[in-house]
Short mmCIF file of C-alpha atoms in Angstrom, two decimals:
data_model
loop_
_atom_site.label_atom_id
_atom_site.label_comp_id
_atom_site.label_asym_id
_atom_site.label_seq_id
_atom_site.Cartn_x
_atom_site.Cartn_y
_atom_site.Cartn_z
CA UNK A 1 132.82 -35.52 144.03
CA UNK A 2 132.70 -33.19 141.32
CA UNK A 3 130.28 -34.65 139.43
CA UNK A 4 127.81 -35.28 142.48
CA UNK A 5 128.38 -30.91 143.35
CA UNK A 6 127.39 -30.68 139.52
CA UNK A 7 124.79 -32.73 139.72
CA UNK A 8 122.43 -31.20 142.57
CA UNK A 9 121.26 -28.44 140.82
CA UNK A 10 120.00 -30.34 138.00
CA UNK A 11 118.19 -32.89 140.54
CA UNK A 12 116.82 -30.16 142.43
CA UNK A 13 115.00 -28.73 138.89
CA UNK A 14 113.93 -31.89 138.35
CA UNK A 15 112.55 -31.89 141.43
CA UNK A 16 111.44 -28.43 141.56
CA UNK A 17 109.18 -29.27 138.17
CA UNK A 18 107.76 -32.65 139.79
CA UNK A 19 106.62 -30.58 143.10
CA UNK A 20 105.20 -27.86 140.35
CA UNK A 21 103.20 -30.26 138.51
CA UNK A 22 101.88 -32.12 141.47
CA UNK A 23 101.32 -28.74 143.03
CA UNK A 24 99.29 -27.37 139.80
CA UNK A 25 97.26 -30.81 139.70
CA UNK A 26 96.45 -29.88 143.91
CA UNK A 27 95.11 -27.39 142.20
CA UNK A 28 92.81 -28.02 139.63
CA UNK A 29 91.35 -30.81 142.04
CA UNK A 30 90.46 -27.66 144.60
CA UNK A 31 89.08 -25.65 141.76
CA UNK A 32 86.53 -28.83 140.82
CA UNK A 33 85.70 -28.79 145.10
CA UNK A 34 85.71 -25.27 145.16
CA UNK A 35 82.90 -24.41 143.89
CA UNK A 36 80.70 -27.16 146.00
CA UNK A 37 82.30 -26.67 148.90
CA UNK A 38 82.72 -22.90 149.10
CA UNK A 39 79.52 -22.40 149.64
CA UNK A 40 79.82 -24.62 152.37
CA UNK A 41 82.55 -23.10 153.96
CA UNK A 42 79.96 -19.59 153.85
CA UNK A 43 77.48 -20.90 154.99
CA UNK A 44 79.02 -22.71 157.84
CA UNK A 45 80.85 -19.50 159.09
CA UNK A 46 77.38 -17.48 158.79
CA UNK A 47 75.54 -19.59 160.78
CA UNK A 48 78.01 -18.89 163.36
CA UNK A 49 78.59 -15.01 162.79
CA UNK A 50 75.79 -14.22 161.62
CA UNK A 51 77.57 -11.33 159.62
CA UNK A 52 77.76 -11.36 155.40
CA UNK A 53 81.13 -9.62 155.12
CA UNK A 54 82.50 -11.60 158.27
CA UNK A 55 81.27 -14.68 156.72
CA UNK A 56 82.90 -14.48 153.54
CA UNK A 57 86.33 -13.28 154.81
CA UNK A 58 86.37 -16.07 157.26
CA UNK A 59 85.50 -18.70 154.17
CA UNK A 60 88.01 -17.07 152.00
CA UNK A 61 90.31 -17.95 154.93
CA UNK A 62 89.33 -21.14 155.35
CA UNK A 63 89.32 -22.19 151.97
CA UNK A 64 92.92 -20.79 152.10
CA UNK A 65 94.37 -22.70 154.66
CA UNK A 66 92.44 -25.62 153.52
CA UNK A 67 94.38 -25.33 149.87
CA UNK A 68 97.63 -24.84 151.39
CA UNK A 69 96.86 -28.53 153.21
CA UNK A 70 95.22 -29.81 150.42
CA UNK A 71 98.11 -31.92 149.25
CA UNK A 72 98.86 -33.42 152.50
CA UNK A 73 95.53 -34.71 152.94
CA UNK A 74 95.52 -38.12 152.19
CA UNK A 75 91.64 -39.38 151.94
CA UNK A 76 90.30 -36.40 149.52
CA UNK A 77 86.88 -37.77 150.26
CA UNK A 78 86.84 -36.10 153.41
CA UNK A 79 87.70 -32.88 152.45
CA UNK A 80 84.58 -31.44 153.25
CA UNK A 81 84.47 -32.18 156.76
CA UNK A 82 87.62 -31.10 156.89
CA UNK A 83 86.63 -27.47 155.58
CA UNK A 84 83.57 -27.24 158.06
CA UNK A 85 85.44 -27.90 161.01
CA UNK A 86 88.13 -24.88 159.56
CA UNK A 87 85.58 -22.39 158.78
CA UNK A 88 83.81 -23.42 162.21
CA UNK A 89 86.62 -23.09 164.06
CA UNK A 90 87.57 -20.01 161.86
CA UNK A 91 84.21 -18.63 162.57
CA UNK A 92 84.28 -19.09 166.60
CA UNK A 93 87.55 -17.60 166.59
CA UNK A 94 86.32 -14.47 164.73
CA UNK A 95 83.25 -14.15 167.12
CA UNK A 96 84.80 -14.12 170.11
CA UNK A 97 87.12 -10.90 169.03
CA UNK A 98 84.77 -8.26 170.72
CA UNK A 99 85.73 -5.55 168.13
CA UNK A 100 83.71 -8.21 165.62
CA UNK A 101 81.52 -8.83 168.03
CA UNK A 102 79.62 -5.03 168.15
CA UNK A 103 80.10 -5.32 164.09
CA UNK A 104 78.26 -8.01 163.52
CA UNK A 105 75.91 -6.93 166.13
CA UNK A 106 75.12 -3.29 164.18
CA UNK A 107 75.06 -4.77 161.02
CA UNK A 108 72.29 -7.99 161.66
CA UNK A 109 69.84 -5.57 162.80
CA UNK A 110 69.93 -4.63 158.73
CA UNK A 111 66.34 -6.01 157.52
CA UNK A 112 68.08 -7.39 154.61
CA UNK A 113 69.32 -10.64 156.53
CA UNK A 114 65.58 -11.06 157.75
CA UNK A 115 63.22 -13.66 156.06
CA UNK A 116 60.28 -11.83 153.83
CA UNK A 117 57.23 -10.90 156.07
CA UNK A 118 54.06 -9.81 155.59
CA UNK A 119 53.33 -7.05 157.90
CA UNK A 120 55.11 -5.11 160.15
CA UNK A 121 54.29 -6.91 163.31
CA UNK A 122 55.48 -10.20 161.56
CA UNK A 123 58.84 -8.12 161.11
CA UNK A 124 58.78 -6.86 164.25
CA UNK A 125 58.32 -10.73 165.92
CA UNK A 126 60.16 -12.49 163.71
CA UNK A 127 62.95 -9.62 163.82
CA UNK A 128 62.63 -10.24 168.00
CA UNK A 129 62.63 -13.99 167.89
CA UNK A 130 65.33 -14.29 165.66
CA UNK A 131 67.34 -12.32 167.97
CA UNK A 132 66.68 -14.68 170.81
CA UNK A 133 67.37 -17.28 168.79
CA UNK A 134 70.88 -16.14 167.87
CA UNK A 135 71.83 -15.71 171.67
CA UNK A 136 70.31 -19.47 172.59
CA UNK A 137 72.33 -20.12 169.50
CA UNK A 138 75.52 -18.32 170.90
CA UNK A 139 75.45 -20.19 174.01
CA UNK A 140 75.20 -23.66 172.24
CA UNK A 141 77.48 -26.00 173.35
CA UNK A 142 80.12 -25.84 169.79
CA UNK A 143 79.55 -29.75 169.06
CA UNK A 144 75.58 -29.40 169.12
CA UNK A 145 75.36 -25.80 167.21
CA UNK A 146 78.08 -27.07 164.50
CA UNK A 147 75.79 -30.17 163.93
CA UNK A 148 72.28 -28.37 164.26
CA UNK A 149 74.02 -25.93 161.66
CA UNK A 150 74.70 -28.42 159.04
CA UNK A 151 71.30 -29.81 159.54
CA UNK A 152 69.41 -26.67 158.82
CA UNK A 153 71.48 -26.54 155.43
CA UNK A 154 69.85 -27.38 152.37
CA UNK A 155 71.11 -31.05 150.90
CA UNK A 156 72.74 -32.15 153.67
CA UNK A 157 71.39 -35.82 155.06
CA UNK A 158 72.09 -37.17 158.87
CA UNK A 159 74.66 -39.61 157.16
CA UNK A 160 76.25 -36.75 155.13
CA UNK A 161 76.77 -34.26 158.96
CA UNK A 162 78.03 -37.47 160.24
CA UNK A 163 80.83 -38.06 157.85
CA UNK A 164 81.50 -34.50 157.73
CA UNK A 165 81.89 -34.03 161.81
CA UNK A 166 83.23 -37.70 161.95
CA UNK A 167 81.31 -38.98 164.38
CA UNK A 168 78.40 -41.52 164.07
CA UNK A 169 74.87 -41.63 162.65
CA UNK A 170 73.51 -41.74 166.11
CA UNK A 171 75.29 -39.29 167.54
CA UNK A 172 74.20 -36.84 165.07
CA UNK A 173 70.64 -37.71 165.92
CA UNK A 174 70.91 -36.97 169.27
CA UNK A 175 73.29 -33.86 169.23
CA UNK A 176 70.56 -32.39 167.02
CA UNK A 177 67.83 -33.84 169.12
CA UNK A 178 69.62 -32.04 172.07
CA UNK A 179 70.22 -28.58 170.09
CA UNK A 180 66.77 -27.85 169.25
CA UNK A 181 65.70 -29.15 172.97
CA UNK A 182 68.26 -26.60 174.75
CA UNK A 183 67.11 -24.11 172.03
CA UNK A 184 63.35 -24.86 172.77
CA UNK A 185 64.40 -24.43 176.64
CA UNK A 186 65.45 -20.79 175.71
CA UNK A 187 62.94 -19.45 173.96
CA UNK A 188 59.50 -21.19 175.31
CA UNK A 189 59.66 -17.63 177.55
CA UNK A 190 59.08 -16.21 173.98
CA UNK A 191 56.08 -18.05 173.20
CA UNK A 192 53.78 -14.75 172.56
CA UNK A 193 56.52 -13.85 169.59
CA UNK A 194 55.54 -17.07 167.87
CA UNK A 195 51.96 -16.82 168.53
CA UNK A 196 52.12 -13.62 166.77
CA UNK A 197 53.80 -15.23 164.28
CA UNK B 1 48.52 -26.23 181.63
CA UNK B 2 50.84 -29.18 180.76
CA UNK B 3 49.42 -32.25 183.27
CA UNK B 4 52.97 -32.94 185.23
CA UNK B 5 52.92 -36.86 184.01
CA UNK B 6 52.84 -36.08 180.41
CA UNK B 7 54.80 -32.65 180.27
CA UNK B 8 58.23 -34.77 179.29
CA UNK B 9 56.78 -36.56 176.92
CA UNK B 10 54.77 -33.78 175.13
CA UNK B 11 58.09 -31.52 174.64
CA UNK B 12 59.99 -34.66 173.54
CA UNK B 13 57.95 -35.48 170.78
CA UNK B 14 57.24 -32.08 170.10
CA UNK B 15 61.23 -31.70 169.27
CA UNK B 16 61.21 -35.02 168.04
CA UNK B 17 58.77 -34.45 165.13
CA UNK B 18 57.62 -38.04 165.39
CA UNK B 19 54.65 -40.23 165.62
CA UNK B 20 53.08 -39.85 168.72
CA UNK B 21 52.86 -42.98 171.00
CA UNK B 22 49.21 -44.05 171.75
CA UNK B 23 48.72 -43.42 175.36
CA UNK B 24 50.08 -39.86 174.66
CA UNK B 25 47.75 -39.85 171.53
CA UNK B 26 44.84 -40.88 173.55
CA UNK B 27 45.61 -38.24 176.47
CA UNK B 28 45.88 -35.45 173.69
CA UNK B 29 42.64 -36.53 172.91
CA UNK B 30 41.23 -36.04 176.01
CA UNK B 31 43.61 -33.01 177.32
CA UNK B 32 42.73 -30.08 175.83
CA UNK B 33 45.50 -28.17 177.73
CA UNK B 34 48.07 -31.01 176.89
CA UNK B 35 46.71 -30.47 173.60
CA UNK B 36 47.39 -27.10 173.69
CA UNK B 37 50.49 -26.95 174.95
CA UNK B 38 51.94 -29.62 172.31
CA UNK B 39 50.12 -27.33 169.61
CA UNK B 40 52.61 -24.41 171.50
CA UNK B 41 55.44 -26.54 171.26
CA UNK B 42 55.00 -27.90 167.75
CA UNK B 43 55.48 -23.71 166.62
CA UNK B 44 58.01 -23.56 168.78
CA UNK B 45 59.57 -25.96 167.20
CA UNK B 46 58.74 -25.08 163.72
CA UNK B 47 59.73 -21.50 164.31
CA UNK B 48 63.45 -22.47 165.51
CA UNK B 49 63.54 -24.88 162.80
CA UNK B 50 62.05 -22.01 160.08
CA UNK B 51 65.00 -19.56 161.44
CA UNK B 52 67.53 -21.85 161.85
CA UNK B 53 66.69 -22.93 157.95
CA UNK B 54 66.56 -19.00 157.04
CA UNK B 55 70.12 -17.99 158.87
CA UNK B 56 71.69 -21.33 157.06
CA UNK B 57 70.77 -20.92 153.42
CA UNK B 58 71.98 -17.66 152.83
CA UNK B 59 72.48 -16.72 149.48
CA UNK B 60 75.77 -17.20 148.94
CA UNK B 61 77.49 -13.69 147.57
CA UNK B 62 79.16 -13.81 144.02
CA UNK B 63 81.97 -12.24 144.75
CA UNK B 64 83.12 -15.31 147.21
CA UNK B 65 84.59 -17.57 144.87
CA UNK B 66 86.15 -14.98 142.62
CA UNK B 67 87.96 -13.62 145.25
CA UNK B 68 89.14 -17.46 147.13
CA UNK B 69 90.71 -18.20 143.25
CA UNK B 70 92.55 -14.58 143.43
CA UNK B 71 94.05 -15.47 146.91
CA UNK B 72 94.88 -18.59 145.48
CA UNK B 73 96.52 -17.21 142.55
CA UNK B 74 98.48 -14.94 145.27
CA UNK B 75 99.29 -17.67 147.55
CA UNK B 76 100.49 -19.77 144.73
CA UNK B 77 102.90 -16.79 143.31
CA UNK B 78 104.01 -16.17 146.30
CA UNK B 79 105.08 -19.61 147.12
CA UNK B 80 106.54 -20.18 143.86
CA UNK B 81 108.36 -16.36 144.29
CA UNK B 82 109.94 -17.61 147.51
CA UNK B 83 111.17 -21.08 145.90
CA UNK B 84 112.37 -20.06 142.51
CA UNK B 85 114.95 -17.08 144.04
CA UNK B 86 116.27 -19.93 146.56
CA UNK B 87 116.77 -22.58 144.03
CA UNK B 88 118.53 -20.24 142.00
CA UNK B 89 120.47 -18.72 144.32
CA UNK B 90 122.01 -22.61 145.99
CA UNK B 91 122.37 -23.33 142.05
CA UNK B 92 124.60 -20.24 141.63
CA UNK B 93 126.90 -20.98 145.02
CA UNK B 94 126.97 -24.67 144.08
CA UNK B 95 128.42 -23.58 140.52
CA UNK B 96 130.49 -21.03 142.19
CA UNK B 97 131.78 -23.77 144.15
CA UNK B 98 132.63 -26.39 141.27
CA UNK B 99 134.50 -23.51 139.85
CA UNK B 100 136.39 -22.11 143.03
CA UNK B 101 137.16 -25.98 143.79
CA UNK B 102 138.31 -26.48 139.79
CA UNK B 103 140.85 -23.33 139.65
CA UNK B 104 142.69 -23.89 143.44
CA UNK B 105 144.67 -27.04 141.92
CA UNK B 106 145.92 -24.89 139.23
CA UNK B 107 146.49 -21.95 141.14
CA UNK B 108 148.73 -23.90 143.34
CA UNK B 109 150.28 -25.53 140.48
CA UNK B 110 151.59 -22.06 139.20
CA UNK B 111 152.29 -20.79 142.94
CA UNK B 112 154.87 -23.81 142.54
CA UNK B 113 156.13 -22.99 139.12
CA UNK B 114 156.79 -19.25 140.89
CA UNK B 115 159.16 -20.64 143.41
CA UNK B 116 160.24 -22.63 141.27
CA UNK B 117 161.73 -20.01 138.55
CA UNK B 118 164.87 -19.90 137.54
CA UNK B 119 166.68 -18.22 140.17
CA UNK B 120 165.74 -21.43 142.08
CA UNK B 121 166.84 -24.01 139.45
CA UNK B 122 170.11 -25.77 139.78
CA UNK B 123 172.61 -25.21 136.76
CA UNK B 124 172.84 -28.64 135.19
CA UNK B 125 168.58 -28.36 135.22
CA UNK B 126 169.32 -24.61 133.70
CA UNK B 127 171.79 -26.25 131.12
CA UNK B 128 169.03 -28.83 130.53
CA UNK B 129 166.79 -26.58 129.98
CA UNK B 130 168.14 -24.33 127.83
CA UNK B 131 169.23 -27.22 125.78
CA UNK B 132 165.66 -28.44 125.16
CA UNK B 133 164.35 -24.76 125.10
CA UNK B 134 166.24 -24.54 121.60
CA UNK B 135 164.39 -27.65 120.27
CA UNK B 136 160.96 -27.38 121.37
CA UNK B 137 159.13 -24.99 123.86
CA UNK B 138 157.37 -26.98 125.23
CA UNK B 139 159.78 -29.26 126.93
CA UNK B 140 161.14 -25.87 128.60
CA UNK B 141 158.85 -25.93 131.60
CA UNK B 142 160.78 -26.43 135.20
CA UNK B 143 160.50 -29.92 137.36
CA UNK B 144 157.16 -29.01 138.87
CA UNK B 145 155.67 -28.22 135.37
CA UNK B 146 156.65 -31.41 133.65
CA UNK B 147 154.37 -31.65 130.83
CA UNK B 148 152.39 -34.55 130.27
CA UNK B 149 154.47 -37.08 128.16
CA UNK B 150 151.16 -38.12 126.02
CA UNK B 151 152.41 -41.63 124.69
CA UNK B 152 152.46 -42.88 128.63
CA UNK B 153 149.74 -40.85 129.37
CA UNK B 154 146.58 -42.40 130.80
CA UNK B 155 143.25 -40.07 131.27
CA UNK B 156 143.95 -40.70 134.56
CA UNK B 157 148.11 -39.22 134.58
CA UNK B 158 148.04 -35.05 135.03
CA UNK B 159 150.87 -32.18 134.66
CA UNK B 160 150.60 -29.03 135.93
CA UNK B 161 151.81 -27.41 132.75
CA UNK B 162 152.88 -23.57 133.32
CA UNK B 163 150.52 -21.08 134.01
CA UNK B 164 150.85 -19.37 130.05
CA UNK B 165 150.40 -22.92 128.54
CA UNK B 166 147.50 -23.82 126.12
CA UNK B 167 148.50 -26.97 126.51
CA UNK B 168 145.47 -29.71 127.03
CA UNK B 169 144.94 -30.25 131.27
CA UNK B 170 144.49 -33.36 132.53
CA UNK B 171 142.20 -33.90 135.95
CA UNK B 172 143.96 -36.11 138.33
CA UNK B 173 141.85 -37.85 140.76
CA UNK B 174 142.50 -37.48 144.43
CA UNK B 175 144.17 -40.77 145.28
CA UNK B 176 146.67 -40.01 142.62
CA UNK B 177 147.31 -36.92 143.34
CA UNK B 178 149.46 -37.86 146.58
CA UNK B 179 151.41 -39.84 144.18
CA UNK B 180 151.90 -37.10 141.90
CA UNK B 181 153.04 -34.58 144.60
CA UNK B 182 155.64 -37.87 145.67
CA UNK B 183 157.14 -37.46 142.38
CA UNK B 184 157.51 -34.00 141.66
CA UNK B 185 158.83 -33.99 145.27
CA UNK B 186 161.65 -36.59 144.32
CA UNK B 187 162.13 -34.81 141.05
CA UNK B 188 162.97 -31.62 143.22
CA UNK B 189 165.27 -33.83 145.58
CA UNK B 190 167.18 -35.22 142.62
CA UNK B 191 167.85 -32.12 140.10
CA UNK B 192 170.51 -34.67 137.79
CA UNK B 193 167.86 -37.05 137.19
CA UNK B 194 165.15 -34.72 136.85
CA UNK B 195 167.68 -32.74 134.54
CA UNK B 196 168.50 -35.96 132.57
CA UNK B 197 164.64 -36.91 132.14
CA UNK B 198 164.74 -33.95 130.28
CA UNK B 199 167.34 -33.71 128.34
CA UNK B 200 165.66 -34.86 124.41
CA UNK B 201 167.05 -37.92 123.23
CA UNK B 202 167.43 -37.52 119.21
CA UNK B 203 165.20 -40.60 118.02
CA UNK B 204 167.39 -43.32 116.34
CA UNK B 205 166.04 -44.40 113.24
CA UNK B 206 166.98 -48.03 112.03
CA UNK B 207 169.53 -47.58 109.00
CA UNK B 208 169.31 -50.39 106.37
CA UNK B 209 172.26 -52.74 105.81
CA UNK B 210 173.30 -54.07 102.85
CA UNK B 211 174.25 -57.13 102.87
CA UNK B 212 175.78 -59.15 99.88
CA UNK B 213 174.34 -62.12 97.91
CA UNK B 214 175.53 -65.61 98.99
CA UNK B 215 177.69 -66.69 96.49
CA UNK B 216 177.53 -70.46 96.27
CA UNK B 217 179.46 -72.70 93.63
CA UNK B 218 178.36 -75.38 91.64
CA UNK B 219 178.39 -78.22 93.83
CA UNK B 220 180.33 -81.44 92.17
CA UNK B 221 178.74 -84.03 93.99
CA UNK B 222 181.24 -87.44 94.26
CA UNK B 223 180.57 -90.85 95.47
CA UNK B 224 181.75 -90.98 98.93
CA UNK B 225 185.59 -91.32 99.39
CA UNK B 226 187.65 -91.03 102.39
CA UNK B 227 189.92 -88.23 101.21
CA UNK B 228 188.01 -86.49 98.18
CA UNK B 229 185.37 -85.95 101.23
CA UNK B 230 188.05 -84.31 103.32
CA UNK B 231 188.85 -81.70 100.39
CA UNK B 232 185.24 -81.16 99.75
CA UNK B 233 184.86 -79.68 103.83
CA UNK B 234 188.00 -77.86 103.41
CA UNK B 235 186.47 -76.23 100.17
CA UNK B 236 183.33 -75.44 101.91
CA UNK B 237 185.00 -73.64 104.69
CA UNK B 238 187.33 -71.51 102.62
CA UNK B 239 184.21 -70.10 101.22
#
């Protein structure tokens, strides 16, 4: 009995040092992800906030929680969808605290998030449309804006959103076939803006 | 103005950014209106699509990834900061433990040998005693001290020597210890015996003997005769 009381202490280093080492290789297989899929995790979270600083503290997060999972997850391969749907569901969580809200609101009217214009009427338009477009974005359903996200993102195929979101090929077709219809619905009122375009 | 039949079909394939069908082709032809109004919806489309594209592909800052590896590095510490203390601390009570559970024997051992003194002891175990205390200290120790007689002693055999001995000690497992305590517990019954176990018997040594040479005569061997056989027997006993 002796022996065994001896003996725990001693199995639990051992054990300790095996849960270090897997821990540390968890690790260097994030780091290799990391820098693919942070980027991702941005991106995803500023399509929904709209907001820079927002964005990247809500990635940070995300890319957090998703390391302190990262050695439960058994298929690796779908690690990315995994992140998206964090920093989504990070980023919807974030918008709909009102404090962030009026933020993110002051802070978007900064020309610096625009796209370069020409003159100051394109500024002006685009500047107006682009708000309109974040509202009819806002009131998205989350499964079509999370999917018409991903598809506005550079490098990302139809088959690559649907293994991402887990859902199928055709699905993804439609849900961004839907998106940009609702979205169309919204801002066809604003037809002059684009003409000035 | 979008003609009502085709209105449907003009947004649709406006949003779907494919190849028109032909009827719809050939009334887009004709149309100018319908013609119009798809040209409206095409920049609709294309404008969404130009935002969307813009508020998607942000540059990503710098300082992102930097600071996701320095949380990282924090959560990591801190998870390793939490386990290391614990592990530690269970190793220390566990060792703690093995050492509280190693002295209690012994302290009970000497508890015994207190009660035991020799204000407790019978005389003939004081006689005995003082006997073997002259001879050899170590075979001094009272009943419940009895010191490990090594020549019967097994690894798995213990004494409780007393509590000033240097004397080797000897871990007794549990299912002998009950047999142990049945002894000691006779031994305490029966004071003579106990007193006689230890009372040191001098060692005999095996003295030599000398024994004298067989002296035999010279045999006179005679043919066989009735009487001269007779006095030959006699002869050979008288020797």
């Amino acid at each position: 009995m002796q022996e065994l009381v001896l003996d725990q202490p001693v199995s639990r280093a051992r054990s300790e040092l095996v849960r270090e080492a897997a821990q540390a290789d968890a690790r260097r297989e994030f780091e290799e992800r990391l820098a693919e899929c942070g980027p991702l995790a941005f991106r995803v979270a500023r399509g929904v906030l709209r907001n820079t600083a927002d964005a990247e503290d809500v990635a940070q997060e995300a890319l957090l929680r998703a390391y302190k999972s990262f050695e439960r997850l058994r298929d690796r391969n779908r690690f990315r969808g995994w992140l998206v749907r964090i920093s989504f569901r990070l980023a919807l969580d974030r918008l709909r605290s009102a404090k962030r809200r009026e933020q993110r609101d002051m802070l978007w009217s900064e020309p610096a998030h625009l796209a370069p214009s020409a003159t100051a009427e394109e500024v002006a338009a685009s500047n107006q449309f682009q708000g309109h477009l974040e509202r009819a974005l806002d009131e998205l359903p989350e499964k079509l804006r999370l999917v018409l996200l991903l598809s506005a993102m550079e490098g990302h195929t139809i088959g690559e959103i649907a293994a991402m979101v887990g859902v199928p090929l055709g699905t993804v077709k439609s849900r961004i076939f839907l998106a940009r219809k609702k979205l169309a619905e919204k801002l066809r009122c604003y037809a002059n803006v684009i003409r000035m375009r | 103005m979008l003609c009502e039949r085709h209105k449907n079909a003009v947004i649709e394939a406006a949003a779907n950014d494919a190849a028109l069908s032909g009827e719809l082709r050939e009334h887009l032809a004709e149309c100018a209106s319908c013609r119009a109004a798809f040209a409206e919806e095409q920049s609709l489309f294309a404008a969404i699509d130009s935002s969307l594209h813009a508020a998607a592909n942000v540059e990503v800052p710098t300082s992102l990834l930097p600071r996701v590896r320095a949380r990282l590095d924090e959560a990591a510490a801190s998870r390793l900061g939490w386990v290391r203390p614990l592990v530690f601390a269970f190793a220390g009570v566990a060792l703690a433990l093995v050492v509280a559970l190693m002295a209690r024997p012994h302290r009970a051992g000497r508890q015994e040998v207190a009660k035991q003194g020799p204000a407790g002891a019978p005389a003939s175990m004081a006689t005995a005693a003082n006997t073997n205390r002259e001879k050899t200290s170590s075979e001094s120790t009272p009943i419940a001290a009895i010191p490990v007689n090594h020549s019967h002693t097994s690894r798995d055999s213990t004494s409780s020597h007393s509590a000033a001995s240097s004397n080797p000690e000897v871990l007794v497992p549990p299912d002998e210890r009950e047999g142990l305590a049945l002894l000691v517990a006779s031994l305490n019954e029966h004071r003579d015996l106990a007193a006689a176990l230890l009372v040191h018997v001098p060692e005999k040594k095996d003295l030599s003997i000398d024994v004298e040479r067989l002296q035999i005569d010279a045999l006179e061997i005679k043919p066989l005769d009735g009487r001269e056989t007779e006095a030959l027997d006699s002869g050979g006993e008288k020797r």
